Each structure stands twice: as C-alpha cells, then as structure tokens.
Short mmCIF file of C-alpha atoms in Angstrom, two decimals:
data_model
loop_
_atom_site.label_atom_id
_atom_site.label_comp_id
_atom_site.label_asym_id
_atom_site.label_seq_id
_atom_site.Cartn_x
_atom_site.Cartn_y
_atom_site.Cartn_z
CA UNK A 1 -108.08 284.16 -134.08
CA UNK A 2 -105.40 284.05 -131.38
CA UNK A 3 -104.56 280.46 -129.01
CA UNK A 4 -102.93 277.28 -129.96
CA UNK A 5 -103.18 275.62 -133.07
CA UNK A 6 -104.11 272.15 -131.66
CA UNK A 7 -106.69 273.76 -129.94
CA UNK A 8 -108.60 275.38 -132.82
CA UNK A 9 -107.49 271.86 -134.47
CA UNK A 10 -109.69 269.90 -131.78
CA UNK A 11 -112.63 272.46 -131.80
CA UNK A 12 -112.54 271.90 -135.86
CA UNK A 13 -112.64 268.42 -136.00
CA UNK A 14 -114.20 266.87 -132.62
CA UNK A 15 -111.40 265.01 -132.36
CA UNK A 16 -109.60 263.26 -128.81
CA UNK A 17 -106.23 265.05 -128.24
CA UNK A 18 -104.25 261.98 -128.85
CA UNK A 19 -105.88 262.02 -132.38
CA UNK A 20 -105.18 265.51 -133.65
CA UNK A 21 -101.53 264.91 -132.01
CA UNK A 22 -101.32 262.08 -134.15
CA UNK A 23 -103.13 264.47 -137.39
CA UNK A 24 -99.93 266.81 -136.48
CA UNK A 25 -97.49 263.89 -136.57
CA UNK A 26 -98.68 262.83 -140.11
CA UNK A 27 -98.64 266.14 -141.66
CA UNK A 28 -102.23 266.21 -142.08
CA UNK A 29 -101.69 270.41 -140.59
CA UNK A 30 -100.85 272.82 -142.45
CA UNK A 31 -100.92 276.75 -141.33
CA UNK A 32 -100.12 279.79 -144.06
CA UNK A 33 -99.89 276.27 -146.44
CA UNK A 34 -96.43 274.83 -144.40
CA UNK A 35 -96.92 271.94 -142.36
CA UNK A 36 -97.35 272.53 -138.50
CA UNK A 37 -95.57 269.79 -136.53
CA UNK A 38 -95.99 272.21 -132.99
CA UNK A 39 -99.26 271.91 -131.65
CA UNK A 40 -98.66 274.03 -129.52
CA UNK A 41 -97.63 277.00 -131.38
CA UNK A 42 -99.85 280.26 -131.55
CA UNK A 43 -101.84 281.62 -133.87
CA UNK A 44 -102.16 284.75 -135.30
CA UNK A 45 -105.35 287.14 -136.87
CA UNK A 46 -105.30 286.35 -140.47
CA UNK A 47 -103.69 282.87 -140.32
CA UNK A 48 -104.75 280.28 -142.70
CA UNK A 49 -105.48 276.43 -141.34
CA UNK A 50 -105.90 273.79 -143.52
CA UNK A 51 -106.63 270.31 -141.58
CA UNK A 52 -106.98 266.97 -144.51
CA UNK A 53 -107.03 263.37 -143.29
CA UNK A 54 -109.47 260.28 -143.90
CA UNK A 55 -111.89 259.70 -141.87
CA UNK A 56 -111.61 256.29 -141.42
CA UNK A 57 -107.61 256.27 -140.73
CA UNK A 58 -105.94 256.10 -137.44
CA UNK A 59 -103.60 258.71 -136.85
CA UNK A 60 -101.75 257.52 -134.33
CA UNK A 61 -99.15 259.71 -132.30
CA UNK A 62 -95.96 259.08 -133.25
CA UNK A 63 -93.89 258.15 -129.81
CA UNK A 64 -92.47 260.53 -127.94
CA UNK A 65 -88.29 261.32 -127.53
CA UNK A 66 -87.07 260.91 -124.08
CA UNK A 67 -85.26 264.35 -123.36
CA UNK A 68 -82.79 264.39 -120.88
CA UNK A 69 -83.28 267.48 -118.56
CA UNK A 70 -81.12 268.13 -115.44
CA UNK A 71 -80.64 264.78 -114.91
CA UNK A 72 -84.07 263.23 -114.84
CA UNK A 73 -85.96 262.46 -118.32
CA UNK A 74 -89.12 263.53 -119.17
CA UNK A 75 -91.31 261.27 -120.74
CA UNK A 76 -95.09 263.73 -121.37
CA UNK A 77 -94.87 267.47 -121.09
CA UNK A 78 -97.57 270.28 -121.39
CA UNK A 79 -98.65 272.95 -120.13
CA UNK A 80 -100.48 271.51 -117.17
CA UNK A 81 -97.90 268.82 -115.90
CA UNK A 82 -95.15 266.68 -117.20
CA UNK A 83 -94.12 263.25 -116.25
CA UNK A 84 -90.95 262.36 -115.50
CA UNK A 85 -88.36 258.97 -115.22
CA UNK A 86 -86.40 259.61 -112.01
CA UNK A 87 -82.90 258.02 -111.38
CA UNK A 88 -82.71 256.00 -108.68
CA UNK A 89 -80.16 257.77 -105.47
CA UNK A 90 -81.93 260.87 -105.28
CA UNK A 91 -84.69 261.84 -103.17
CA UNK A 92 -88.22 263.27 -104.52
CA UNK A 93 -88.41 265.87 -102.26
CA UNK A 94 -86.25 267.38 -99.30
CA UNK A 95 -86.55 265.49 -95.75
CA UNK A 96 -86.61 267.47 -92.50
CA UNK A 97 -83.01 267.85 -93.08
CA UNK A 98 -83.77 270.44 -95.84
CA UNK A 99 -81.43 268.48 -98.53
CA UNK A 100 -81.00 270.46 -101.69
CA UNK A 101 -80.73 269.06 -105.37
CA UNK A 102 -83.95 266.72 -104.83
CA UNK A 103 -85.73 265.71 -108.14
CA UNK A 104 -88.20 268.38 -106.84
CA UNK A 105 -85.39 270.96 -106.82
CA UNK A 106 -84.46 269.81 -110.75
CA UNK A 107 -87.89 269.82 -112.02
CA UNK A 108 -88.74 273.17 -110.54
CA UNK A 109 -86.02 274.62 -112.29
CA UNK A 110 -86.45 273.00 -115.55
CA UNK A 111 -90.02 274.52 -115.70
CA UNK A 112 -89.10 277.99 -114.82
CA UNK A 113 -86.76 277.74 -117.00
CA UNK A 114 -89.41 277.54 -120.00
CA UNK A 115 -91.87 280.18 -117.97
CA UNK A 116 -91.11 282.09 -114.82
CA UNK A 117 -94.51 282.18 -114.61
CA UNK A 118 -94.48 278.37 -113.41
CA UNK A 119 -92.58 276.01 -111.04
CA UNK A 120 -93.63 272.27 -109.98
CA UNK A 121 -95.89 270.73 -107.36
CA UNK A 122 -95.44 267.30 -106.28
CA UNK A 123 -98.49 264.83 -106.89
CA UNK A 124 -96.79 261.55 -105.63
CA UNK A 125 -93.00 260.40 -104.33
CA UNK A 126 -91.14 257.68 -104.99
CA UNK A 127 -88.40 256.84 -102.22
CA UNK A 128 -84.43 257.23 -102.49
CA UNK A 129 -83.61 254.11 -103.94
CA UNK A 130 -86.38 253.61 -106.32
CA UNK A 131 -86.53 255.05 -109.67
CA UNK A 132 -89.51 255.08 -112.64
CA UNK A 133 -92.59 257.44 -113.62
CA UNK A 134 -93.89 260.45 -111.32
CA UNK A 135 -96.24 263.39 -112.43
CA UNK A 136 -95.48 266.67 -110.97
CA UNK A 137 -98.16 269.38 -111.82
CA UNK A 138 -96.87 272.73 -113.38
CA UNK A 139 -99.40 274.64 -111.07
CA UNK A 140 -100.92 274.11 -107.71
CA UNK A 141 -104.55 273.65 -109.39
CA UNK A 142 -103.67 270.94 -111.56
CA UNK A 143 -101.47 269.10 -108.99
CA UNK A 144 -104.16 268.92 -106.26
CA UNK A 145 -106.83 267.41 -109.29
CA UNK A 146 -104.15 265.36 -109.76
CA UNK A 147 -103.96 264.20 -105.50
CA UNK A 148 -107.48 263.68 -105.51
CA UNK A 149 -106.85 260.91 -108.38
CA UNK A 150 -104.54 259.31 -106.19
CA UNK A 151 -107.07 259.52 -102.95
CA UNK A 152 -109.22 257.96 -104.39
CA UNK A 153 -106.75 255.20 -105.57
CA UNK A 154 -107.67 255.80 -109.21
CA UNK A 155 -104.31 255.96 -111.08
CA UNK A 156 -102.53 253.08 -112.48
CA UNK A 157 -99.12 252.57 -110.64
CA UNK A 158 -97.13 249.26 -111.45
CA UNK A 159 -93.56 248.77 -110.14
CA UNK A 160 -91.00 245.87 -110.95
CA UNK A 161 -89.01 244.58 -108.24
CA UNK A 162 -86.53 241.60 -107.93
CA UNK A 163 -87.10 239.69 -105.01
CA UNK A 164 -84.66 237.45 -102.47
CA UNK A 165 -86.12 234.27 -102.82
CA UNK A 166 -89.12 232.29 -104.35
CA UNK A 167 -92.67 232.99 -103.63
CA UNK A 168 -94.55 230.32 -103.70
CA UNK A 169 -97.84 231.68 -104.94
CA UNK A 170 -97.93 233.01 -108.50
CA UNK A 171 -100.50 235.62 -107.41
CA UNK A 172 -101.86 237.14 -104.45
CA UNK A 173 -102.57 240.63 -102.27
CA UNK A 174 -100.69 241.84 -99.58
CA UNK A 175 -103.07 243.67 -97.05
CA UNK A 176 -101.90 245.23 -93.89
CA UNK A 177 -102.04 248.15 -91.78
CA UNK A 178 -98.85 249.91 -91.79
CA UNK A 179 -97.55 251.82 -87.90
CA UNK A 180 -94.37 254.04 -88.10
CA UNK A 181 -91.82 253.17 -85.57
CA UNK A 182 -91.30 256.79 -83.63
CA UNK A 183 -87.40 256.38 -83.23
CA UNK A 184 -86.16 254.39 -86.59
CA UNK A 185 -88.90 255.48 -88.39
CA UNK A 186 -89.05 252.00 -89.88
CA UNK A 187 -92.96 251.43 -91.12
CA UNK A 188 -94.23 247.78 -89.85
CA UNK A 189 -97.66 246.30 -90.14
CA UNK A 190 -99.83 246.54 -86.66
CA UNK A 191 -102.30 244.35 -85.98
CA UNK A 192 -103.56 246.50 -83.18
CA UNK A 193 -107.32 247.11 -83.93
CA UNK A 194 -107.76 250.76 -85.49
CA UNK A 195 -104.09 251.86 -85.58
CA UNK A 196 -101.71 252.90 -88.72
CA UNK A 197 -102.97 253.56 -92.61
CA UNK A 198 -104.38 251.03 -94.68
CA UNK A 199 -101.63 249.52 -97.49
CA UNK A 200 -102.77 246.91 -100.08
CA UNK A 201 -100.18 246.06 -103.22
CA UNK A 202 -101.29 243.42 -105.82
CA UNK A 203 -98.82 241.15 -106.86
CA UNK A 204 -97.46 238.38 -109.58
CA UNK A 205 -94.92 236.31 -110.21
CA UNK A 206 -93.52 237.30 -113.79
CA UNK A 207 -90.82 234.59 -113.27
CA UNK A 208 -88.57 232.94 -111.04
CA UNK A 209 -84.66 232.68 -111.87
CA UNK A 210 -82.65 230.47 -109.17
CA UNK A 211 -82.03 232.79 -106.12
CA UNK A 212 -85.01 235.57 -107.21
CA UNK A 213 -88.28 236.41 -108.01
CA UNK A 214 -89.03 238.71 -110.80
CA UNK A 215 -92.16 240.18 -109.75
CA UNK A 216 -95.13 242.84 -110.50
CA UNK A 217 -95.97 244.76 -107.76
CA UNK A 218 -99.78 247.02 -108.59
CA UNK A 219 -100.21 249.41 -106.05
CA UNK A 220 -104.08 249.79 -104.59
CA UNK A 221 -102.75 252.13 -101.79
CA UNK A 222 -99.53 254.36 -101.96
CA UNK A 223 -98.18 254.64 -98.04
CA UNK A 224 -94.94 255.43 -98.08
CA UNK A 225 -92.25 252.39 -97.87
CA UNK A 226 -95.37 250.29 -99.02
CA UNK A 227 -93.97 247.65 -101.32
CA UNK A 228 -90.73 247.24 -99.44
CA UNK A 229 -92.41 246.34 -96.05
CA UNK A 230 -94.67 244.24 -97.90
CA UNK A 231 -92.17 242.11 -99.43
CA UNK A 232 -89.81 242.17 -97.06
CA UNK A 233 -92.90 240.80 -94.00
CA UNK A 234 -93.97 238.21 -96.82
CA UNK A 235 -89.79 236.80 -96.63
CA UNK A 236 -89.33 238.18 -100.12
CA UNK A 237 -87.39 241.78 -99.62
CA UNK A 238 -86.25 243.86 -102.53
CA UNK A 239 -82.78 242.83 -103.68
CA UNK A 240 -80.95 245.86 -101.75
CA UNK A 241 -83.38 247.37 -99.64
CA UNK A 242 -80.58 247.99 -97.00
CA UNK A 243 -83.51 249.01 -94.64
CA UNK A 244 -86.25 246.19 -94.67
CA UNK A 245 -84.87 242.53 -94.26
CA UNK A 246 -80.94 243.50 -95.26
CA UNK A 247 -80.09 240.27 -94.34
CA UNK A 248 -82.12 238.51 -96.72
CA UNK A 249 -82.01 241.22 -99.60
CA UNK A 250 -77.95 242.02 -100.39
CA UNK A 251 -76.94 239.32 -101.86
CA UNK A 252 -73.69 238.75 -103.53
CA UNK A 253 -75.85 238.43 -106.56
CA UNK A 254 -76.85 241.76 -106.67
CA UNK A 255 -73.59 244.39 -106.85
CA UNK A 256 -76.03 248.12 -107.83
CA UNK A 257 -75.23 250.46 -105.27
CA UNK A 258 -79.59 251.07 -105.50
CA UNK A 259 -82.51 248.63 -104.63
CA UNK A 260 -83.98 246.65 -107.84
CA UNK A 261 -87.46 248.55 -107.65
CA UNK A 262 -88.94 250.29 -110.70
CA UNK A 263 -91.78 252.39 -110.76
CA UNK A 264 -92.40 250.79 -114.32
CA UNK A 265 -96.14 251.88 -115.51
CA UNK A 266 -98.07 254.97 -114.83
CA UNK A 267 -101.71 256.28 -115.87
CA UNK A 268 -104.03 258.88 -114.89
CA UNK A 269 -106.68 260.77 -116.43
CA UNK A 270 -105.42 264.60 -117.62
CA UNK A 271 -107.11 266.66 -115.39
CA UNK A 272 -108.39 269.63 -117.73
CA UNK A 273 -108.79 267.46 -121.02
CA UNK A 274 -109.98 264.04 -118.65
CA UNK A 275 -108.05 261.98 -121.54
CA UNK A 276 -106.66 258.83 -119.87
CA UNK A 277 -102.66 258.80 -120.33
CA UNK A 278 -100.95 256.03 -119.70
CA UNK A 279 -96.78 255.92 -119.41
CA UNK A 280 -94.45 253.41 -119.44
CA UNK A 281 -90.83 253.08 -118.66
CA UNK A 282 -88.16 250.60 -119.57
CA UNK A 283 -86.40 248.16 -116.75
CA UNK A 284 -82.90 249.72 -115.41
CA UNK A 285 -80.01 248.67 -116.95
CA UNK A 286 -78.76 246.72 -113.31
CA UNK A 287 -81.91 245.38 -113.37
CA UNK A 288 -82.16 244.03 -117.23
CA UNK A 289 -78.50 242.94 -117.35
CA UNK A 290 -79.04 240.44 -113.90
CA UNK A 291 -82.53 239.36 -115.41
CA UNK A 292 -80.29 238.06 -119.01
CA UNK A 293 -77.41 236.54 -116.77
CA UNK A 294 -79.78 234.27 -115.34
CA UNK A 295 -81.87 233.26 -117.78
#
C-alpha cells in the first residue's frame, strides 16, 4: 500500500472529499491505532487503517485557518491549486513594464517553496486596487481546466463594492460591449455594431447609507476593468476608482489609499475530483469600518 491516506480513505468508504475531510477532522482516522489529522500524509506497506463513524452523522469539515504566506493568505490549498485572498495595491501579474513582486511573483515562490517540482499558473486576475479570492493552479494542466471553467462563465464570482451615490433600482444587469481606448487604455462601452468583448455584471442593492450604495456586483463575464466601467457609465463609480469617474468616486468620505471593491465569493468545480468548492472572504477592514460609521 503506498499513496495518501485520504485517498485510500475515499476508495474505502465511497465517500465525497469534503466528507472524509470532515471523518479526519473528527478523529474518526486512525493509522498504526493514532489518530491521522493529515490527509494528506503517505502511507506505508504494512500500515494499519482503521476508519469508524455513523453512518447517518454529518461530518462536517472543520473550517479552515487562514495562513498568512508572503503577504497574501491562503484560504484552500492542495496539491492541484490553492486559492488565495489578495491585498489590495499589488498587481496579479506583471504589466508590459515587467514589475516584479506581483501576487504572481509571491505565490510562485510560496509553492516552490513546498516542491521545486511546482510553481503557479494564473487562472483569473483581479486589478491593482481590488483585493478578494483568486485560484492559481499549481500546474499548467490544472490551471487551463480551470480557464475553460471561466470560458464558459461557469464559476461563481461575487464582488462587494461601495458606490458614489444611490441607484435607484434595487436590481438590475449591466450589459455592454466593452472597446479599449488605444492611447489611455481606458475600456468604454461601444455601441458600434460588432466591435469590443461582450461584459454583463449582475447587480443588487444590499443597502443604501446617505452618500453610497452598498452593492453586490455577480460577474456573468470577466473583461478586464468590467465592474468599474460598469458602475462608473451607470453614474455609480467605485468609491476611489481614481481611473473611471474620479470626480464622482473620491469623496471626502472615503480616506483608503485603495478602491472599495472586494472580490468577496468564489466557486468552481475541482478539476480532478469535479467537487464544487465554494470560498468566501470577509469585507476589508476600510470597507467594514465606513459601512458601521454610517449606519
């Protein structure tokens, strides 16, 4: 016998992988008669498993702690991807100018780190300003399963955004073509018949606190600068976007030296074991404390 104990856990039992994590969690493992709380470690010829647990319980994984690593936090890990909370003020990945120290840069290193054999692959970005939940894929098989998920628009992606103003509708869709403008590189929705990408966010009014809209943003399309052009067209720019509607979105209100956009929920189905996972981050401080002050 020689792999991972979850493994030879999930063959054993039939069991989903969120299950036998949560068997592991509960003590319910035991290998050589001490309990196992790493699924992942390895087993050896001549080990001794002993799996006990009622049938009709609910072993529910016990949630995760948020490490901090190089300066982002990492929120899933295995040994096919890992998702990650990035800090708003630092890019995903290098621009043209070949900046160093991206979140790319950082999760690379954390990886090889663990196994030279590895390194990261982006999946998705988030811009500068914005922080919240990304997947990066540990090789370049699982992160390209992983882009053909978000292709075909099948992932969950959810931001929360603080918005100048009031909309007046507590739901709607904003659908627009989005051109790139070839000096600023500003994106801007064209209306010229069979030009720029397809963008379409989903949003709702979570509630509305004198100068700003609290807002959730669900993103159908991911084009890059997406939300913020959205918003900022519809009158309602994120509270210090300093590139889309400045005049409207810094406020004195607003003091964070970032814009109030969060990429707040994140799911996608693991491409080997075809689980769903589903992620969730917490609302930035700046973004919380303004939220209290006004209510």
């Amino acid at each position: 016998m020689d792999g991972r104990v979850d493994r030879y856990v999930q063959e054993l039992t039939g069991a989903s992988r969120s299950f036998v994590t949560g068997l592991f969690d509960h003590g319910c493992v035991k290998v050589n008669g001490e309990p196992a709380s790493d699924g992942s470690r390895r087993l050896q010829v001549g080990d001794h498993i002993a799996v006990r647990y009622e049938a009709d319980r609910r072993y529910a994984p016990k949630p995760p702690r948020r490490a901090v690593a190089r300066g982002f936090e990492v929120s899933f890990e295995d040994e096919h991807l890992l998702v990650v909370d990035k800090p708003a003020d630092l890019l995903t990945v290098p621009t043209p100018a070949g900046e160093s120290n991206t979140l790319m840069d950082r999760v690379a290193a954390y990886v090889r780190a663990q196994d030279k054999k590895l390194s990261a692959f982006v999946v998705h970005r988030l811009d500068r300003g914005v922080s919240g939940l990304l997947v990066f894929g540990k090789s370049r098989e699982i992160a390209e399963a992983l882009q053909e998920q978000f292709a075909a628009r099948k992932p969950e992606r959810e931001y929360r955004a603080l918005l100048a103003g009031a909309l007046q509708r507590e739901a709607g869709t904003f659908e627009s073509r989005l051109e790139t403008h070839a000096a600023s590189l500003q994106r801007y929705s064209t209306r010229e018949r069979g030009r720029g990408e397809l963008a379409i966010t989903h949003f709702r009014v979570l509630s509305r606190l004198r100068e700003i809209t609290f807002a959730g943003l669900r993103l159908e399309t991911g084009r890059r600068n997406q939300i913020r052009v959205h918003c900022a067209e519809a009158g309602h720019p994120v509270l210090g976007d300093p590139r889309y509607r400045p005049d409207l979105a810094c406020i004195p209100l607003w003091r964070a030296k970032r814009m109030a956009l969060h990429a707040a929920t994140l799911g996608f189905a693991h491409p080997r074991t075809r689980e769903m996972l589903r992620f969730e981050s917490e609302l930035p401080t700046e973004m919380a404390e303004l939220l209290a002050k006004l209510r």
